[in-house]
PDB file of C-alpha atoms in Angstrom:
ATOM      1  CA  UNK T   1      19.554  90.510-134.961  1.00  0.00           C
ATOM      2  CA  UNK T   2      19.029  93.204-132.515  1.00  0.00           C
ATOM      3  CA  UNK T   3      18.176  91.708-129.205  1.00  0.00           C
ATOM      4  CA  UNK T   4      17.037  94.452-126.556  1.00  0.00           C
ATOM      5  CA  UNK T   5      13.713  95.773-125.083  1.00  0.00           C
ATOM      6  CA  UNK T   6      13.614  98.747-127.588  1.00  0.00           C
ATOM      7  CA  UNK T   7      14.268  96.549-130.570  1.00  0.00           C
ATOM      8  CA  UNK T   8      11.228  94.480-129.212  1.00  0.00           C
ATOM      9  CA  UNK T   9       8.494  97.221-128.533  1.00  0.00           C
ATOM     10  CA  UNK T  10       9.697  98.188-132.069  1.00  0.00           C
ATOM     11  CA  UNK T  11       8.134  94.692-133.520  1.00  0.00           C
ATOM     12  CA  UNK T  12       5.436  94.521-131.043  1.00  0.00           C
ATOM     13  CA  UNK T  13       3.720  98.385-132.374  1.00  0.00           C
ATOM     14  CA  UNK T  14       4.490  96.921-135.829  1.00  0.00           C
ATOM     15  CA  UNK T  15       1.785  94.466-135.159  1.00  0.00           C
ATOM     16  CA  UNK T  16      -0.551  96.423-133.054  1.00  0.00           C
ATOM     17  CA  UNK T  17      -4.103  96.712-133.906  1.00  0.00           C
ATOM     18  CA  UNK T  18      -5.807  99.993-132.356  1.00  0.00           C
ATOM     19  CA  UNK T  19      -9.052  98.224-132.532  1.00  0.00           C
ATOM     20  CA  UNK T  20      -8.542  95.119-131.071  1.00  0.00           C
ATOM     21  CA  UNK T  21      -6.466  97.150-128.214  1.00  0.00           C
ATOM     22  CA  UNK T  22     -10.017  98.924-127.675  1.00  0.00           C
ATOM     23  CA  UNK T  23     -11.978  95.780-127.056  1.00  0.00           C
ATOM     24  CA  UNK T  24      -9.021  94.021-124.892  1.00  0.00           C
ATOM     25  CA  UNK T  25      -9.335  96.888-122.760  1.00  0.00           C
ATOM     26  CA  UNK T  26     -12.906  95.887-122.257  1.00  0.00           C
ATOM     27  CA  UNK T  27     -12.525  92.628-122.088  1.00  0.00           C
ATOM     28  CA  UNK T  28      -9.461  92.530-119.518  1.00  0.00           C
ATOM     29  CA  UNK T  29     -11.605  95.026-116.980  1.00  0.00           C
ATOM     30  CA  UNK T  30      -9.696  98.393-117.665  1.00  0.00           C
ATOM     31  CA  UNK T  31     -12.166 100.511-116.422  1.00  0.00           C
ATOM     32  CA  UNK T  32     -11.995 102.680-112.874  1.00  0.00           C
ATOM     33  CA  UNK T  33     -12.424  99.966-109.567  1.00  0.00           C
ATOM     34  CA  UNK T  34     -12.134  97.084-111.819  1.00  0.00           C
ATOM     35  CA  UNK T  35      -9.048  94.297-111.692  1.00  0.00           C
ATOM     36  CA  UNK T  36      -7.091  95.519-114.565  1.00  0.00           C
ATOM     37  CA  UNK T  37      -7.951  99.155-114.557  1.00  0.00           C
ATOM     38  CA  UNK T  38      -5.214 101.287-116.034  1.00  0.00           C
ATOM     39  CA  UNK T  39      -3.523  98.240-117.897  1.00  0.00           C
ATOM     40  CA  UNK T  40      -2.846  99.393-121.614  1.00  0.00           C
ATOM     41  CA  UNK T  41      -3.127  97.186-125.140  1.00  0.00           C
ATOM     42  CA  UNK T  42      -1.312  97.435-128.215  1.00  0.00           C
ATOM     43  CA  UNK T  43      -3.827  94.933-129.686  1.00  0.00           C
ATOM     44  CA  UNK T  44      -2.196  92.017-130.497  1.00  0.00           C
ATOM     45  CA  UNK T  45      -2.477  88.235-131.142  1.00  0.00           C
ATOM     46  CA  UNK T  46      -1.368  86.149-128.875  1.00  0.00           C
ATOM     47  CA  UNK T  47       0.433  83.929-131.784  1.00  0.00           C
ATOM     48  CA  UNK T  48       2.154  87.001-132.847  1.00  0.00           C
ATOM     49  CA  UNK T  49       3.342  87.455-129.084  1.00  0.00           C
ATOM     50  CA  UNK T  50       4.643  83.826-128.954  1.00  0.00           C
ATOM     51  CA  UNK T  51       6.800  84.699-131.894  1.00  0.00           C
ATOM     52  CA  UNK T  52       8.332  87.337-131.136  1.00  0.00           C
ATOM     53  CA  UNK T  53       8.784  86.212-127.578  1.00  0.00           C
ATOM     54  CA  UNK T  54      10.620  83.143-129.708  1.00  0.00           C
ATOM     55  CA  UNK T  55      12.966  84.894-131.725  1.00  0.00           C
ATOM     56  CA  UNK T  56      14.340  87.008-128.528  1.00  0.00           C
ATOM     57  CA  UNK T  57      14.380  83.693-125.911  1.00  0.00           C
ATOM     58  CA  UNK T  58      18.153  84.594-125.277  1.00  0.00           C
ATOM     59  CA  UNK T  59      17.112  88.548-124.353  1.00  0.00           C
ATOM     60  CA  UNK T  60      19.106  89.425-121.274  1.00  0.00           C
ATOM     61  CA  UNK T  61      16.943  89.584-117.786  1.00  0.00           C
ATOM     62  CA  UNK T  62      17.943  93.337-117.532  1.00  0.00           C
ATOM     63  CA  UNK T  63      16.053  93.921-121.101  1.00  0.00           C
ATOM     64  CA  UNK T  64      13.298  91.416-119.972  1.00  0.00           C
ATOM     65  CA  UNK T  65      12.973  93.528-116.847  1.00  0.00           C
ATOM     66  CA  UNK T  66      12.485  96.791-119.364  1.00  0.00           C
ATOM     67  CA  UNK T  67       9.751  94.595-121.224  1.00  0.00           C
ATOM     68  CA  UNK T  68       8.155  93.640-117.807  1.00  0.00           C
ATOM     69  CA  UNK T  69       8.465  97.625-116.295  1.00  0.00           C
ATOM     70  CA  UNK T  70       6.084  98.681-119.341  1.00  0.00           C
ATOM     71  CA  UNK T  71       2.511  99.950-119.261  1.00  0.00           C
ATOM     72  CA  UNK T  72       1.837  97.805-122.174  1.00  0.00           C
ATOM     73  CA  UNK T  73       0.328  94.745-121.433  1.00  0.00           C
ATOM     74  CA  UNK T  74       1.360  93.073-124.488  1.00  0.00           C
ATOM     75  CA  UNK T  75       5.575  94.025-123.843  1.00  0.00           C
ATOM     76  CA  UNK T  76       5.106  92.202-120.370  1.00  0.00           C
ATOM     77  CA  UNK T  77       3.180  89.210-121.872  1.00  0.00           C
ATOM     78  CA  UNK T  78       6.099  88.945-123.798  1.00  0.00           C
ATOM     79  CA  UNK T  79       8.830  89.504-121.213  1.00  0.00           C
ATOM     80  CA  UNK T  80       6.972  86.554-119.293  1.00  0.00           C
ATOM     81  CA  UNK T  81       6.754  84.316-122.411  1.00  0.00           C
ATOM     82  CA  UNK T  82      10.702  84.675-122.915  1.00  0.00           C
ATOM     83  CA  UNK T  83      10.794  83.558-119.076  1.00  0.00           C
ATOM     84  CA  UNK T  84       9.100  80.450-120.444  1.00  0.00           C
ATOM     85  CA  UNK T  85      11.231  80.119-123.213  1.00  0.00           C
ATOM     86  CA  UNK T  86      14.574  80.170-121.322  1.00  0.00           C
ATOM     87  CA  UNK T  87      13.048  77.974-118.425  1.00  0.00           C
ATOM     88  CA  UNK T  88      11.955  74.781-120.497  1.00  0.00           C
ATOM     89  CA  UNK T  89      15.264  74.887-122.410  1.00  0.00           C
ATOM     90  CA  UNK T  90      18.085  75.342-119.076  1.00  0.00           C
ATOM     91  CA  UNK T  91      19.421  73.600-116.366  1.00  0.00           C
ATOM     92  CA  UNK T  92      18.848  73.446-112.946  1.00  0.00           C
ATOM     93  CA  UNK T  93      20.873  76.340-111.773  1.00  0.00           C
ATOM     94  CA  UNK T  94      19.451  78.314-115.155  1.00  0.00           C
ATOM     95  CA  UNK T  95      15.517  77.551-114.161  1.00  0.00           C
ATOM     96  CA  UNK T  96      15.922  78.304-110.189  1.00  0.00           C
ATOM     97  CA  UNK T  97      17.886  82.299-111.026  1.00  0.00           C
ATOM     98  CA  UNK T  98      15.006  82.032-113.928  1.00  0.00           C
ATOM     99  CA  UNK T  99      11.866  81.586-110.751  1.00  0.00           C
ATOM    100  CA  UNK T 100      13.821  83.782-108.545  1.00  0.00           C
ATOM    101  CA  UNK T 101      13.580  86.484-111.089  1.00  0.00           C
ATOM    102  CA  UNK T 102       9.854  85.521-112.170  1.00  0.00           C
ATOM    103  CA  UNK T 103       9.092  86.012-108.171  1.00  0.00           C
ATOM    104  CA  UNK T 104      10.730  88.767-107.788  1.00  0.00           C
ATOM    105  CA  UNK T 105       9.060  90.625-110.753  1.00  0.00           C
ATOM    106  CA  UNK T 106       5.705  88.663-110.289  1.00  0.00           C
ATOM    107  CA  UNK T 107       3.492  92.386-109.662  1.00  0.00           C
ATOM    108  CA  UNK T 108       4.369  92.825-113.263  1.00  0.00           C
ATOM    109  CA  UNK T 109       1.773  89.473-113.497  1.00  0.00           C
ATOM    110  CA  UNK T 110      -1.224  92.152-112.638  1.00  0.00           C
ATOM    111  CA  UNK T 111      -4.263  90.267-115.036  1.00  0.00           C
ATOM    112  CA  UNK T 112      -5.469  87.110-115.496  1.00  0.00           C
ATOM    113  CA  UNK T 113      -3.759  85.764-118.583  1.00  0.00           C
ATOM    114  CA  UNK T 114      -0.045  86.975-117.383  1.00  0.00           C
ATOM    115  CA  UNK T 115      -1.218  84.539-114.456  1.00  0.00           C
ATOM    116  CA  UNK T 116      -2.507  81.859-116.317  1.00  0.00           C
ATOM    117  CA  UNK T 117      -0.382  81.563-119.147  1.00  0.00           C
ATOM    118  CA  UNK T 118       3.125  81.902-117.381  1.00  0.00           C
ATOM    119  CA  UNK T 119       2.753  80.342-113.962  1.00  0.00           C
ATOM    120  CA  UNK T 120       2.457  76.891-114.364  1.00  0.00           C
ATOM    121  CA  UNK T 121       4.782  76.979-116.643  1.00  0.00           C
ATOM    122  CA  UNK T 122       7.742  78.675-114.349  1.00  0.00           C
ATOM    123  CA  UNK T 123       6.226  78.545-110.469  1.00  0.00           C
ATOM    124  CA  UNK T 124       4.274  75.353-110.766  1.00  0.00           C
ATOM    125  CA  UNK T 125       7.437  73.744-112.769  1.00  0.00           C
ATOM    126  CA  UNK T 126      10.188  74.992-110.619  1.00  0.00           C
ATOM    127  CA  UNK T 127       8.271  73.586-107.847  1.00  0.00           C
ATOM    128  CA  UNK T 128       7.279  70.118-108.650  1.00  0.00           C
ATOM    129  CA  UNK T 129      10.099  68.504-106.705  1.00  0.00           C
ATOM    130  CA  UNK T 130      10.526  70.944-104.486  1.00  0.00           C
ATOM    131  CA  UNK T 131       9.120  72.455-100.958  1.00  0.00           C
ATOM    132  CA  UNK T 132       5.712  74.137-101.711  1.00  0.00           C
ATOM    133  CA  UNK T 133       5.129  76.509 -98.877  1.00  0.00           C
ATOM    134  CA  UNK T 134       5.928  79.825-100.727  1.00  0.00           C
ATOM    135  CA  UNK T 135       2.336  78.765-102.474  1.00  0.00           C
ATOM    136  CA  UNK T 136       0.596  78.797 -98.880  1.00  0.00           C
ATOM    137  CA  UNK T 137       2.141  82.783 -97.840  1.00  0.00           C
ATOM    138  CA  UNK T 138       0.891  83.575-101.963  1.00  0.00           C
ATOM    139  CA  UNK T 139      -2.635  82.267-101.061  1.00  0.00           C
ATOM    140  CA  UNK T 140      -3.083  83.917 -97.847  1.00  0.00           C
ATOM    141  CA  UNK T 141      -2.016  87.285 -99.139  1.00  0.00           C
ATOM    142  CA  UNK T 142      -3.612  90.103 -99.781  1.00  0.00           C
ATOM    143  CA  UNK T 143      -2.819  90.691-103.492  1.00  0.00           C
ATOM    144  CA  UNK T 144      -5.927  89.090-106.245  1.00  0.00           C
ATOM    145  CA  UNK T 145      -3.132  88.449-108.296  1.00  0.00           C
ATOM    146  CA  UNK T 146      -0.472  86.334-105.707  1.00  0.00           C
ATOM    147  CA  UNK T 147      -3.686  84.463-104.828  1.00  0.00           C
ATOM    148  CA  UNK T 148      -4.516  83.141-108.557  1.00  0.00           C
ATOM    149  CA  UNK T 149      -0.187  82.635-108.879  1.00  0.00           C
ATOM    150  CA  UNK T 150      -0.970  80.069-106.041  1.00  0.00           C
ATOM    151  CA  UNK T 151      -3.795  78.554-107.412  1.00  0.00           C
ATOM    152  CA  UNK T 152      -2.035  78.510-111.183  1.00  0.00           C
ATOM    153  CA  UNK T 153       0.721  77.170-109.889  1.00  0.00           C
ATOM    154  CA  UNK T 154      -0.763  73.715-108.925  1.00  0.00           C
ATOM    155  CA  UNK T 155      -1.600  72.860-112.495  1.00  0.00           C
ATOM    156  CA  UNK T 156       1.916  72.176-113.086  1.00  0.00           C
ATOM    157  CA  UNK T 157       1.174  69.390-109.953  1.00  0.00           C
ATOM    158  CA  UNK T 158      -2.548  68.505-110.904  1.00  0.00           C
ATOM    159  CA  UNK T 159      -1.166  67.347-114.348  1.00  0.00           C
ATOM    160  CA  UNK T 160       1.172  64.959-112.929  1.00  0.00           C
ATOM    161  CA  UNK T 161      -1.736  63.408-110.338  1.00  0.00           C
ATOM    162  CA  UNK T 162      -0.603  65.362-107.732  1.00  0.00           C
ATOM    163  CA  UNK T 163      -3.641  66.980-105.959  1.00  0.00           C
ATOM    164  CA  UNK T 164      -2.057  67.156-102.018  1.00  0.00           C
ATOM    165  CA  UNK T 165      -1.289  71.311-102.355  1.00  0.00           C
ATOM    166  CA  UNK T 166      -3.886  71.586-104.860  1.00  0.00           C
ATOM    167  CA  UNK T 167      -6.737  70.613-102.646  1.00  0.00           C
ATOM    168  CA  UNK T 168      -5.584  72.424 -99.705  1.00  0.00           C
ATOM    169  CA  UNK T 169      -4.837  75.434-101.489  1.00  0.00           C
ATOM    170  CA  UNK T 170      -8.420  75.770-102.452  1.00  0.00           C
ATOM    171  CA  UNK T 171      -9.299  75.093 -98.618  1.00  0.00           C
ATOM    172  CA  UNK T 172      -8.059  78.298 -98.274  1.00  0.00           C
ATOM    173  CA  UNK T 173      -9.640  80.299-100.992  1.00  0.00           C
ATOM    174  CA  UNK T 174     -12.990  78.572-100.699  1.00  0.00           C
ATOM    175  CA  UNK T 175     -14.162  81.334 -99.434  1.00  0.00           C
ATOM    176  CA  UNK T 176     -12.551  84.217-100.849  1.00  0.00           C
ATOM    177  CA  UNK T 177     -14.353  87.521-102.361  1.00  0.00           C
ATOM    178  CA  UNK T 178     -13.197  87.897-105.256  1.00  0.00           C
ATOM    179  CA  UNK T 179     -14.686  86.734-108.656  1.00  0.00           C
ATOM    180  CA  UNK T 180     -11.108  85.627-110.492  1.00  0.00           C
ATOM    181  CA  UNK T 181     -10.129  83.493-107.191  1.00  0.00           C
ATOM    182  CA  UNK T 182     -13.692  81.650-107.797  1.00  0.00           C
ATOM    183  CA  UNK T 183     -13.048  80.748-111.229  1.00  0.00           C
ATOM    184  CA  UNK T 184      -9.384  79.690-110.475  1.00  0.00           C
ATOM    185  CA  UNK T 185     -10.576  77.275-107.852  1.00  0.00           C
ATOM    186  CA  UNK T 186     -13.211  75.918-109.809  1.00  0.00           C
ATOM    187  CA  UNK T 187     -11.074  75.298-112.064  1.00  0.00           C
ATOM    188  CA  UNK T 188      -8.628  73.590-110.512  1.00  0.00           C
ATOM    189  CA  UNK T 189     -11.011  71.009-108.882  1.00  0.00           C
ATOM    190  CA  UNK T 190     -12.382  70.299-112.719  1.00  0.00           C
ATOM    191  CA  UNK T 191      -8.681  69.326-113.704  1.00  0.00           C
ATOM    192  CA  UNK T 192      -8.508  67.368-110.759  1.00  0.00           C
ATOM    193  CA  UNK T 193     -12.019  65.457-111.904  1.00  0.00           C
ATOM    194  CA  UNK T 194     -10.521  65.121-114.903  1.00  0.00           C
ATOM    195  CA  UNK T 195      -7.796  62.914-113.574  1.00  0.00           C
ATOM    196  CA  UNK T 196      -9.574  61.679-110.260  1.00  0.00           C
ATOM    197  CA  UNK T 197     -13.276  62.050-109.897  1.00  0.00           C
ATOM    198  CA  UNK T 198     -13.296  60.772-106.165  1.00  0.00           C
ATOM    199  CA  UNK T 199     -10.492  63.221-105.137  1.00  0.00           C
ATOM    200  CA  UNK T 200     -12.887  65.980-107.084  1.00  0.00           C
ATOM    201  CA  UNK T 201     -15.856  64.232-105.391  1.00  0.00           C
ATOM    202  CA  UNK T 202     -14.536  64.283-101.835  1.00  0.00           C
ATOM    203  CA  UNK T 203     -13.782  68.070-102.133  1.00  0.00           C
ATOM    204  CA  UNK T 204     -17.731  68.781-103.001  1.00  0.00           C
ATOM    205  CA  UNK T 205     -18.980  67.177-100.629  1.00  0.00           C
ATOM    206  CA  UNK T 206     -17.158  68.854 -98.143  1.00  0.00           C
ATOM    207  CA  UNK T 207     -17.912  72.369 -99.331  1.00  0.00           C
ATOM    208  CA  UNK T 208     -20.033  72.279-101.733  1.00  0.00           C
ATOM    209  CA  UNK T 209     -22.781  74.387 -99.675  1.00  0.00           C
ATOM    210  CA  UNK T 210     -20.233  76.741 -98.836  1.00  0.00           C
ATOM    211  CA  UNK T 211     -18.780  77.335-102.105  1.00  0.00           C
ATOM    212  CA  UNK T 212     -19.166  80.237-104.487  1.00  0.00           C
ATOM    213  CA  UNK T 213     -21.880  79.888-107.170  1.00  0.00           C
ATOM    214  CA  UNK T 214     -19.149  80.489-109.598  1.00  0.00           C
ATOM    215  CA  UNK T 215     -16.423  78.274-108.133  1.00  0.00           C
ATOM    216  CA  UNK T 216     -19.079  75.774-107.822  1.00  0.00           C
ATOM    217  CA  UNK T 217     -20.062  75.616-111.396  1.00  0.00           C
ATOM    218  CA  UNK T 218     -16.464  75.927-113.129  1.00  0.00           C
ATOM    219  CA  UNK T 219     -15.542  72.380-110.805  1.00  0.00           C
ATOM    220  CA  UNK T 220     -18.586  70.525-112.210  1.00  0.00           C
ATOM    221  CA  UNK T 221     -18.509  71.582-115.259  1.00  0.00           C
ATOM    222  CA  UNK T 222     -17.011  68.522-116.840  1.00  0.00           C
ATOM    223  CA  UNK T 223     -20.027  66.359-115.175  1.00  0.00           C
ATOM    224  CA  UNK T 224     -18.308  65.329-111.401  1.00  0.00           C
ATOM    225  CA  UNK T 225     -20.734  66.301-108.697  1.00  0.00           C
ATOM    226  CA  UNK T 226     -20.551  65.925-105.003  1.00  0.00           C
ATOM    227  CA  UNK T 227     -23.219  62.910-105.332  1.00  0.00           C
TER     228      UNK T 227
END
């Protein structure tokens, strides 16, 4: 089997679907001012992704880096999802030149799923046994989408009943303008109910009043309150 970039946008536009591409663009916020304006779509599946992304796990990082350079969102969805691939299957010294090339290439990670469905998964898992603060300099920083990577990356934590970075993390973007950080947060705190309603609890009451509408509804929307 063929295993480069070019071989791989080949299958990928062999599965595109021009009118699903039309309503992800809608959906992901394309438009002029908004988060993911100028991002393109092939239109397809995210299954179909995961496949392909399967079959080509061993794809050099210098074709992944081709995958991740494209204006299709769909060829860096997939570049990422090898990253996973290669990451849950190597060693120690394979998983940290595996992060250091996910960080390095992270921009590519410019809408809310390549966040979501990547970073726990590579960030978050690199970093469960490991010093945390690159997750404090990514919170503080100016970039929407280094901000949700910090947030993301503390599912990997929550889901071992670790809340410490998680908690503190969302100190910092309680306040934050933008819509996508409000929903992250919110988020977080509701898998950290899930696992510890007092830890959840303790958070609300402390800044509850404060919080986001949005934030505010996404962490009690599995039933923990601040009362």
């Amino acid at each position: 089997m063929i295993n480069n970039a070019v071989q791989i946008k080949k299958e990928l536009k062999n599965l595109a679907d021009p009118e699903r591409a039309a309503h992800s663009s809608r959906y992901f916020k394309t438009g002029k001012g908004e988060y993911g304006e100028g991002d393109k779509f092939l239109g397809i599946v995210m299954p179909d992704q995961r496949k392909v992304a399967k079959a080509h796990r061993d794809l050099p990082f210098k074709e992944v880096q081709k995958l991740l350079e494209s204006a299709y969102h769909e060829h860096r969805m997939t570049g990422f999802l090898i990253l996973t691939y290669k990451f849950a299957k190597a060693d120690e010294k394979r998983r940290r030149e595996i992060y250091n090339f996910y960080y390095k290439n992270r921009k590519y990670s410019n809408n809310w799923d390549l966040v979501d469905v990547i970073v726990p998964k590579i960030m978050g898992a690199w970093l469960l046994d490991k010093k945390r603060d690159v997750l404090y300099k990514l919170a503080r920083s100016k970039s929407l989408w280094d901000r949700r990577i910090a947030v993301l990356s503390t599912f990997a934590f929550i889901d071992q009943s670790d809340f410490e970075d998680a908690l503190k993390i969302a100190e910092i973007l309680v306040n934050d303008e933008h819509d996508l950080i409000h929903k992250a947060v919110g988020w977080a705190l509701r898998e950290i109910g899930k696992k510890d309603a007092e830890a959840e609890r303790g958070f609300l009451r402390k800044y509850h009043k404060a919080m986001p509408r949005v934030m505010y509804r996404y962490a009690i929307e599995k039933g923990v309150t601040e009362k």
